[in-house]
Amino acid sequence: MTALSSNNIATALTPCLEITVSEDSAPLDAHQPLLTHLYFGDNNHPNTNCLSIQTSIEVLGSNLFAQYWFTDQKIQQAKYKNVHYAFNQQILFGHIQLRYSNEDDFQQLTEQTYQEVFECLKNTGCTHLLRTWNFFPEITKITATHQQINRYELFCSGRLHALHASGIDHKIYPAATVIGNQSDCLQIYFLACDTPGIAVENPRQTSAYDYPVTDALMRPLFSRGVLKVWGNRTHFYVSGTASIVGHETLHINDVSAQLNEAINNIETLVAHANDQHQTQLNAQDDLLYMKVYIRHRNDVPHIKQVLAARLSSTTPRILLLGDMCRDDLLVEIEAFYQA
Ligand code: 3EB
């Protein structure tokens, strides 16, 4: 459970938002309004009654993983330009998926995509972006339109320009995941709200937006974690987290040590959130699930061993095949806390 201090966490009345996870292929019976249904690793189970999003990424060692996001007030669906979204006055979940080729300017594509996202948010009043997930292929590849800048850096630049141009108060960057997949699309989905969350940075890591990059316009604008109260629950959205201490990759070529370091990072982040914001999140017991993005499928046995040692046996973990934004990273994890 969570104790909340009124001056640290937004006290405005927020709707409830609950997430359940399912490793079962049957869609759940929705007794409450469904904001979104996210699923991985199975293309036969879209849920036609709600915004149903398939993540085009391979699941390792399981057929399906799904999440259902419920709320307590009626949800509508709509489309703005390329953004499909489900929303009410207080919550919004959106999805955008665009095909592209190696000849396209990826900086421009990302900027336009995020521009549409911010326009959509402005139109609905849910202007606070809390959490984003971003997937696209060949993440560290140098492309035809820019020399010496890889696709992830172009992505960061496009996102930064759109964010700055949005006119939205962007002092609180969303928590984020950026992973390379095997599709031919840029896929972005996101959670937004009419009231802000609280950004939490990690004392073990340089804030990503302060990384020593050569070009300030390519800064990765995301927070390590975002806290948000929904009704009587607290959520903590932890960004994709890797074996980075300060701003440097540690444990090159050692996937087990990288995973242990990434888990250390998340445990420190949770402790820091508790310290700063009077939450009482338990790094193990309140972990709803962990997603583990793995570069090489052969590493799965090592990954499973570390997870067995570090996570509670009942915590769902989903292993996904994906590339990280630095070539020396072999694994990245993302966590979702609900207390
Ligand atoms: C890192 O810590 C690893 O650009 O939005 C993780 C999560 C990473 C989000 C982003 C990048 C992003 O820098 C990479």
CSV table of C-alpha atoms and ligand atoms in Angstrom, one decimal:
chain,number,residue,atom,x,y,z
A,1,MET,CA,0.0,0.0,0.0
A,2,THR,CA,1.0,3.6,-0.5
A,3,ALA,CA,1.0,6.5,1.8
A,4,LEU,CA,0.8,9.8,-0.1
A,5,SER,CA,1.8,13.2,1.1
A,6,SER,CA,-0.4,15.9,-0.3
A,7,ASN,CA,2.4,18.2,-1.4
A,8,ASN,CA,4.3,15.6,-3.3
A,9,ILE,CA,1.8,13.8,-5.4
A,10,ALA,CA,-1.0,15.4,-7.4
A,11,THR,CA,-4.1,15.5,-5.3
A,12,ALA,CA,-6.6,16.3,-8.0
A,13,LEU,CA,-9.3,13.7,-8.2
A,14,THR,CA,-8.1,11.1,-10.7
A,15,PRO,CA,-10.1,8.3,-12.2
A,16,CYS,CA,-9.1,4.7,-11.5
A,17,LEU,CA,-6.9,2.9,-13.9
A,18,GLU,CA,-6.1,-0.8,-13.3
A,19,ILE,CA,-4.0,-3.1,-15.3
A,20,THR,CA,-4.3,-6.8,-15.4
A,21,VAL,CA,-2.0,-9.2,-17.2
A,22,SER,CA,-2.9,-12.4,-18.8
A,23,GLU,CA,-0.8,-15.2,-20.3
A,24,ASP,CA,-4.0,-16.8,-21.5
A,25,SER,CA,-5.2,-16.3,-25.1
A,26,ALA,CA,-8.8,-15.8,-24.2
A,27,PRO,CA,-9.7,-12.1,-24.0
A,28,LEU,CA,-11.0,-11.2,-20.5
A,29,ASP,CA,-14.6,-10.3,-19.9
A,30,ALA,CA,-14.6,-6.6,-19.4
A,31,HIS,CA,-17.0,-5.5,-16.6
A,32,GLN,CA,-15.4,-2.1,-16.5
A,33,PRO,CA,-14.7,0.2,-19.5
A,34,LEU,CA,-11.6,-1.0,-21.3
A,35,LEU,CA,-9.1,1.7,-22.2
A,36,THR,CA,-6.8,-0.6,-24.1
A,37,HIS,CA,-5.8,-4.2,-24.8
A,38,LEU,CA,-2.1,-4.7,-25.5
A,39,TYR,CA,-0.9,-8.0,-26.8
A,40,PHE,CA,2.4,-9.5,-27.8
A,41,GLY,CA,3.2,-12.6,-29.8
A,42,ASP,CA,-0.1,-13.6,-31.2
A,43,ASN,CA,-2.0,-12.0,-34.1
A,44,ASN,CA,-5.2,-13.9,-33.8
A,45,HIS,CA,-6.7,-12.2,-30.8
A,46,PRO,CA,-7.5,-8.6,-31.5
A,47,ASN,CA,-10.3,-7.3,-29.2
A,48,THR,CA,-12.7,-5.5,-31.5
A,49,ASN,CA,-14.5,-3.7,-28.6
A,50,CYS,CA,-11.6,-1.5,-27.6
A,51,LEU,CA,-8.3,-0.1,-28.8
A,52,SER,CA,-6.5,-3.3,-29.3
A,53,ILE,CA,-2.7,-3.0,-30.0
A,54,GLN,CA,-0.4,-5.7,-31.2
A,55,THR,CA,3.3,-5.1,-30.5
A,56,SER,CA,5.1,-6.4,-33.5
A,57,ILE,CA,8.0,-8.0,-31.7
A,58,GLU,CA,8.8,-11.7,-31.1
A,59,VAL,CA,7.9,-13.3,-27.8
A,60,LEU,CA,10.5,-15.8,-26.6
A,61,GLY,CA,9.3,-19.0,-25.0
A,62,SER,CA,5.6,-18.2,-24.8
A,63,ASN,CA,2.8,-17.7,-27.2
A,64,LEU,CA,1.0,-14.7,-25.7
A,65,PHE,CA,1.2,-12.0,-23.2
A,66,ALA,CA,-1.7,-9.5,-22.9
A,67,GLN,CA,-2.5,-6.5,-20.7
A,68,TYR,CA,-5.9,-5.1,-20.2
A,69,TRP,CA,-6.2,-1.5,-19.0
A,70,PHE,CA,-9.5,-0.8,-17.2
A,71,THR,CA,-11.0,2.4,-15.9
A,72,ASP,CA,-14.2,3.5,-14.3
A,73,GLN,CA,-15.7,6.0,-16.7
A,74,LYS,CA,-16.9,5.5,-20.2
A,75,ILE,CA,-14.3,5.3,-23.0
A,76,GLN,CA,-14.7,6.5,-26.5
A,77,GLN,CA,-12.5,5.7,-29.5
A,78,ALA,CA,-11.4,8.2,-32.2
A,79,LYS,CA,-8.9,8.9,-34.8
A,80,TYR,CA,-6.8,12.0,-35.4
A,81,LYS,CA,-4.6,11.9,-38.5
A,82,ASN,CA,-2.6,8.7,-38.1
A,83,VAL,CA,-3.3,8.4,-34.3
A,84,HIS,CA,-5.9,5.9,-33.2
A,85,TYR,CA,-6.9,6.6,-29.6
A,86,ALA,CA,-9.2,5.6,-26.8
A,87,PHE,CA,-10.1,8.3,-24.2
A,88,ASN,CA,-12.4,10.1,-21.8
A,89,GLN,CA,-11.9,13.5,-20.2
A,90,GLN,CA,-9.1,12.4,-18.0
A,91,ILE,CA,-7.2,9.5,-19.7
A,92,LEU,CA,-6.0,8.8,-23.2
A,93,PHE,CA,-4.2,5.8,-24.8
A,94,GLY,CA,-3.0,6.3,-28.3
A,95,HIS,CA,-1.4,4.2,-31.1
A,96,ILE,CA,0.3,5.2,-34.3
A,97,GLN,CA,2.0,2.9,-36.8
A,98,LEU,CA,3.7,4.1,-40.0
A,99,ARG,CA,5.5,2.1,-42.6
A,100,TYR,CA,8.8,3.5,-43.8
A,101,SER,CA,11.8,2.6,-46.0
A,102,ASN,CA,15.5,3.2,-45.7
A,103,GLU,CA,15.2,6.2,-48.1
A,104,ASP,CA,12.8,8.1,-45.7
A,105,ASP,CA,14.2,10.8,-43.5
A,106,PHE,CA,13.7,9.1,-40.1
A,107,GLN,CA,14.3,12.4,-38.2
A,108,GLN,CA,11.5,13.9,-40.1
A,109,LEU,CA,9.2,10.9,-39.8
A,110,THR,CA,9.7,10.8,-36.0
A,111,GLU,CA,9.1,14.5,-35.7
A,112,GLN,CA,5.9,14.4,-37.7
A,113,THR,CA,4.7,11.4,-35.8
A,114,TYR,CA,5.2,13.0,-32.5
A,115,GLN,CA,3.7,16.3,-33.8
A,116,GLU,CA,0.5,14.3,-34.5
A,117,VAL,CA,0.6,12.8,-31.1
A,118,PHE,CA,0.9,16.3,-29.4
A,119,GLU,CA,-1.8,17.7,-31.6
A,120,CYS,CA,-4.0,14.9,-30.6
A,121,LEU,CA,-3.3,15.5,-27.0
A,122,LYS,CA,-4.0,19.2,-27.3
A,123,ASN,CA,-7.4,18.5,-28.9
A,124,THR,CA,-8.5,16.2,-26.1
A,125,GLY,CA,-7.1,18.1,-23.1
A,126,CYS,CA,-5.1,15.1,-22.0
A,127,THR,CA,-1.9,17.0,-22.6
A,128,HIS,CA,0.4,15.2,-20.1
A,129,LEU,CA,2.3,12.4,-21.7
A,130,LEU,CA,3.1,9.9,-19.0
A,131,ARG,CA,4.5,6.8,-20.8
A,132,THR,CA,5.5,6.0,-24.3
A,133,TRP,CA,6.7,2.8,-26.1
A,134,ASN,CA,8.6,3.2,-29.4
A,135,PHE,CA,9.6,0.4,-31.8
A,136,PHE,CA,11.3,0.5,-35.1
A,137,PRO,CA,13.7,-1.7,-37.1
A,138,GLU,CA,17.5,-1.4,-37.5
A,139,ILE,CA,17.7,1.0,-34.5
A,140,THR,CA,21.5,1.6,-34.7
A,141,LYS,CA,21.8,1.6,-38.5
A,142,ILE,CA,23.2,4.6,-40.4
A,143,THR,CA,20.6,5.4,-43.0
A,144,ALA,CA,20.7,6.9,-46.5
A,145,THR,CA,19.7,10.4,-45.5
A,146,HIS,CA,22.2,11.1,-42.8
A,147,GLN,CA,25.8,10.1,-42.5
A,148,GLN,CA,27.3,9.4,-39.0
A,149,ILE,CA,24.0,9.7,-37.2
A,150,ASN,CA,22.2,6.4,-36.6
A,151,ARG,CA,18.5,5.9,-36.6
A,152,TYR,CA,18.1,6.1,-32.8
A,153,GLU,CA,19.8,9.4,-32.8
A,154,LEU,CA,17.5,10.6,-35.6
A,155,PHE,CA,14.6,9.4,-33.5
A,156,CYS,CA,15.9,11.4,-30.5
A,157,SER,CA,16.3,14.5,-32.6
A,158,GLY,CA,12.8,14.2,-34.1
A,159,ARG,CA,11.2,13.6,-30.7
A,160,LEU,CA,13.0,16.6,-29.2
A,161,HIS,CA,11.9,18.9,-32.0
A,162,ALA,CA,8.3,17.9,-31.8
A,163,LEU,CA,8.3,18.2,-28.0
A,164,HIS,CA,9.8,21.7,-28.1
A,165,ALA,CA,7.4,22.8,-30.8
A,166,SER,CA,4.3,21.4,-29.1
A,167,GLY,CA,3.9,24.2,-26.7
A,168,ILE,CA,3.0,21.6,-24.1
A,169,ASP,CA,4.6,22.0,-20.7
A,170,HIS,CA,7.4,19.5,-21.1
A,171,LYS,CA,9.2,19.9,-17.9
A,172,ILE,CA,8.1,16.4,-17.1
A,173,TYR,CA,9.3,14.0,-19.8
A,174,PRO,CA,7.4,10.8,-20.1
A,175,ALA,CA,8.9,7.5,-19.1
A,176,ALA,CA,9.8,5.6,-22.3
A,177,THR,CA,11.0,2.5,-24.1
A,178,VAL,CA,12.8,2.5,-27.4
A,179,ILE,CA,13.5,-0.9,-28.9
A,180,GLY,CA,14.5,-2.2,-32.4
A,181,ASN,CA,12.2,-4.7,-33.8
A,182,GLN,CA,11.9,-6.8,-37.0
A,183,SER,CA,9.0,-5.0,-38.7
A,184,ASP,CA,9.0,-2.3,-41.4
A,185,CYS,CA,7.2,0.2,-39.3
A,186,LEU,CA,7.6,2.9,-36.7
A,187,GLN,CA,5.2,1.9,-33.9
A,188,ILE,CA,4.5,4.2,-31.0
A,189,TYR,CA,1.9,3.9,-28.3
A,190,PHE,CA,1.4,6.1,-25.3
A,191,LEU,CA,-0.6,6.9,-22.1
A,192,ALA,CA,-1.6,10.5,-21.4
A,193,CYS,CA,-3.6,12.2,-18.8
A,194,ASP,CA,-5.2,15.6,-18.0
A,195,THR,CA,-3.0,16.0,-14.9
A,196,PRO,CA,0.8,15.6,-14.7
A,197,GLY,CA,2.7,12.7,-13.2
A,198,ILE,CA,5.9,13.0,-11.2
A,199,ALA,CA,9.3,12.4,-12.9
A,200,VAL,CA,11.8,10.4,-10.9
A,201,GLU,CA,15.5,10.2,-11.9
A,202,ASN,CA,18.0,7.6,-10.9
A,203,PRO,CA,21.0,8.6,-8.6
A,204,ARG,CA,23.1,5.8,-10.2
A,205,GLN,CA,22.5,7.1,-13.7
A,206,THR,CA,23.0,10.4,-15.5
A,207,SER,CA,19.6,11.7,-16.5
A,208,ALA,CA,19.3,10.8,-20.2
A,209,TYR,CA,18.4,14.3,-21.1
A,210,ASP,CA,21.8,15.3,-19.6
A,211,TYR,CA,23.9,12.7,-21.4
A,212,PRO,CA,27.1,14.2,-22.8
A,213,VAL,CA,26.0,14.1,-26.4
A,214,THR,CA,27.9,16.0,-29.1
A,215,ASP,CA,24.7,17.6,-30.4
A,216,ALA,CA,22.2,18.9,-27.8
A,217,LEU,CA,19.4,18.6,-30.3
A,218,MET,CA,19.8,14.8,-30.2
A,219,ARG,CA,19.2,14.5,-26.4
A,220,PRO,CA,17.0,11.6,-25.4
A,221,LEU,CA,14.1,13.3,-23.7
A,222,PHE,CA,12.7,10.8,-21.2
A,223,SER,CA,12.5,10.3,-17.5
A,224,ARG,CA,13.8,7.2,-15.8
A,225,GLY,CA,10.4,6.7,-14.1
A,226,VAL,CA,7.0,8.5,-13.8
A,227,LEU,CA,4.8,8.2,-10.7
A,228,LYS,CA,1.1,8.6,-11.1
A,229,VAL,CA,-1.8,8.2,-8.7
A,230,TRP,CA,-5.0,6.8,-10.1
A,231,GLY,CA,-7.9,6.7,-7.7
A,232,ASN,CA,-6.5,4.9,-4.6
A,233,ARG,CA,-3.7,3.3,-6.5
A,234,THR,CA,-0.2,4.4,-7.3
A,235,HIS,CA,1.5,3.5,-10.6
A,236,PHE,CA,5.2,3.7,-11.2
A,237,TYR,CA,6.2,3.5,-14.9
A,238,VAL,CA,9.8,2.6,-15.2
A,239,SER,CA,11.5,3.4,-18.5
A,240,GLY,CA,13.6,0.9,-20.4
A,241,THR,CA,16.5,0.3,-18.1
A,242,ALA,CA,19.9,-1.1,-19.1
A,243,SER,CA,23.3,-1.8,-17.7
A,244,ILE,CA,24.3,1.9,-17.7
A,245,VAL,CA,25.8,3.5,-14.7
A,246,GLY,CA,26.5,7.2,-15.0
A,247,HIS,CA,26.3,7.3,-18.8
A,248,GLU,CA,28.5,4.4,-19.6
A,249,THR,CA,27.6,0.8,-20.5
A,250,LEU,CA,29.0,-1.7,-18.0
A,251,HIS,CA,29.7,-5.4,-18.4
A,252,ILE,CA,30.3,-5.5,-22.2
A,253,ASN,CA,29.7,-9.1,-23.5
A,254,ASP,CA,28.3,-10.4,-20.2
A,255,VAL,CA,24.5,-10.6,-20.5
A,256,SER,CA,24.0,-12.0,-17.0
A,257,ALA,CA,26.0,-9.2,-15.4
A,258,GLN,CA,24.1,-6.6,-17.6
A,259,LEU,CA,20.8,-7.9,-16.4
A,260,ASN,CA,21.8,-7.9,-12.8
A,261,GLU,CA,23.1,-4.3,-13.2
A,262,ALA,CA,19.8,-3.2,-14.9
A,263,ILE,CA,17.8,-4.7,-12.0
A,264,ASN,CA,20.1,-2.9,-9.5
A,265,ASN,CA,19.2,0.3,-11.4
A,266,ILE,CA,15.5,-0.3,-11.1
A,267,GLU,CA,15.8,-1.2,-7.4
A,268,THR,CA,17.7,2.0,-6.8
A,269,LEU,CA,15.1,4.0,-8.7
A,270,VAL,CA,12.2,2.5,-6.7
A,271,ALA,CA,14.0,3.3,-3.4
A,272,HIS,CA,14.7,6.8,-4.6
A,273,ALA,CA,11.0,7.4,-5.6
A,274,ASN,CA,10.0,6.2,-2.1
A,275,ASP,CA,12.5,8.5,-0.5
A,276,GLN,CA,11.5,11.6,-2.5
A,277,HIS,CA,7.8,11.1,-2.7
A,278,GLN,CA,6.6,9.2,0.4
A,279,THR,CA,5.5,6.2,-1.7
A,280,GLN,CA,6.1,2.8,-0.2
A,281,LEU,CA,6.6,0.8,-3.3
A,282,ASN,CA,8.1,-2.7,-2.8
A,283,ALA,CA,10.6,-3.4,-5.6
A,284,GLN,CA,9.6,-7.0,-5.6
A,285,ASP,CA,6.0,-7.3,-4.3
A,286,ASP,CA,4.5,-4.4,-6.2
A,287,LEU,CA,6.1,-5.3,-9.5
A,288,LEU,CA,3.2,-6.2,-11.8
A,289,TYR,CA,5.4,-7.5,-14.5
A,290,MET,CA,8.8,-7.1,-16.1
A,291,LYS,CA,9.4,-7.0,-19.8
A,292,VAL,CA,12.9,-8.1,-20.8
A,293,TYR,CA,14.1,-7.2,-24.3
A,294,ILE,CA,16.9,-9.5,-25.4
A,295,ARG,CA,19.3,-9.0,-28.3
A,296,HIS,CA,20.3,-12.7,-28.8
A,297,ARG,CA,17.8,-15.5,-28.4
A,298,ASN,CA,20.7,-17.8,-27.3
A,299,ASP,CA,20.9,-15.7,-24.1
A,300,VAL,CA,17.5,-16.8,-22.9
A,301,PRO,CA,18.7,-19.5,-20.5
A,302,HIS,CA,21.1,-17.0,-18.8
A,303,ILE,CA,18.3,-14.4,-18.6
A,304,LYS,CA,15.9,-16.9,-17.0
A,305,GLN,CA,18.5,-17.8,-14.4
A,306,VAL,CA,19.1,-14.2,-13.3
A,307,LEU,CA,15.3,-13.5,-13.3
A,308,ALA,CA,14.7,-16.6,-11.1
A,309,ALA,CA,17.3,-15.3,-8.6
A,310,ARG,CA,16.1,-11.7,-8.6
A,311,LEU,CA,12.3,-11.7,-9.0
A,312,SER,CA,9.5,-13.2,-6.9
A,313,SER,CA,8.5,-16.5,-8.5
A,314,THR,CA,5.0,-15.2,-9.1
A,315,THR,CA,5.9,-12.1,-11.0
A,316,PRO,CA,5.0,-12.3,-14.7
A,317,ARG,CA,8.0,-11.8,-16.9
A,318,ILE,CA,7.9,-11.5,-20.7
A,319,LEU,CA,10.9,-12.1,-22.8
A,320,LEU,CA,11.0,-10.3,-26.1
A,321,LEU,CA,13.5,-10.3,-29.0
A,322,GLY,CA,14.6,-6.8,-29.6
A,323,ASP,CA,17.7,-4.6,-30.2
A,324,MET,CA,18.9,-1.8,-27.9
A,325,CYS,CA,19.9,1.7,-28.9
A,326,ARG,CA,23.6,1.0,-28.1
A,327,ASP,CA,25.3,-1.9,-29.9
A,328,ASP,CA,27.1,-2.9,-26.6
A,329,LEU,CA,23.8,-3.5,-24.7
A,330,LEU,CA,22.6,-7.1,-24.7
A,331,VAL,CA,19.5,-6.7,-22.6
A,332,GLU,CA,17.1,-4.0,-21.4
A,333,ILE,CA,14.2,-4.3,-18.9
A,334,GLU,CA,11.1,-2.3,-18.3
A,335,ALA,CA,9.0,-2.5,-15.1
A,336,PHE,CA,5.5,-1.6,-14.2
A,337,TYR,CA,4.6,-1.1,-10.5
A,338,GLN,CA,1.1,-1.0,-9.2
A,339,ALA,CA,0.5,-0.5,-5.5
B,1,3EB,C1,19.4,4.4,-21.7
B,1,3EB,O1,19.3,4.3,-20.5
B,1,3EB,C2,19.0,3.2,-22.5
B,1,3EB,O2,15.4,7.3,-25.8
B,1,3EB,O3,13.4,7.1,-24.9
B,1,3EB,C3,16.0,3.5,-22.6
B,1,3EB,C4,14.7,4.0,-22.4
B,1,3EB,C5,16.8,4.1,-23.5
B,1,3EB,C6,14.2,5.0,-23.3
B,1,3EB,C7,14.6,6.7,-25.0
B,1,3EB,C8,16.4,5.1,-24.3
B,1,3EB,C9,15.1,5.6,-24.2
B,1,3EB,O4,19.9,5.4,-22.3
B,1,3EB,C10,18.2,3.5,-23.7
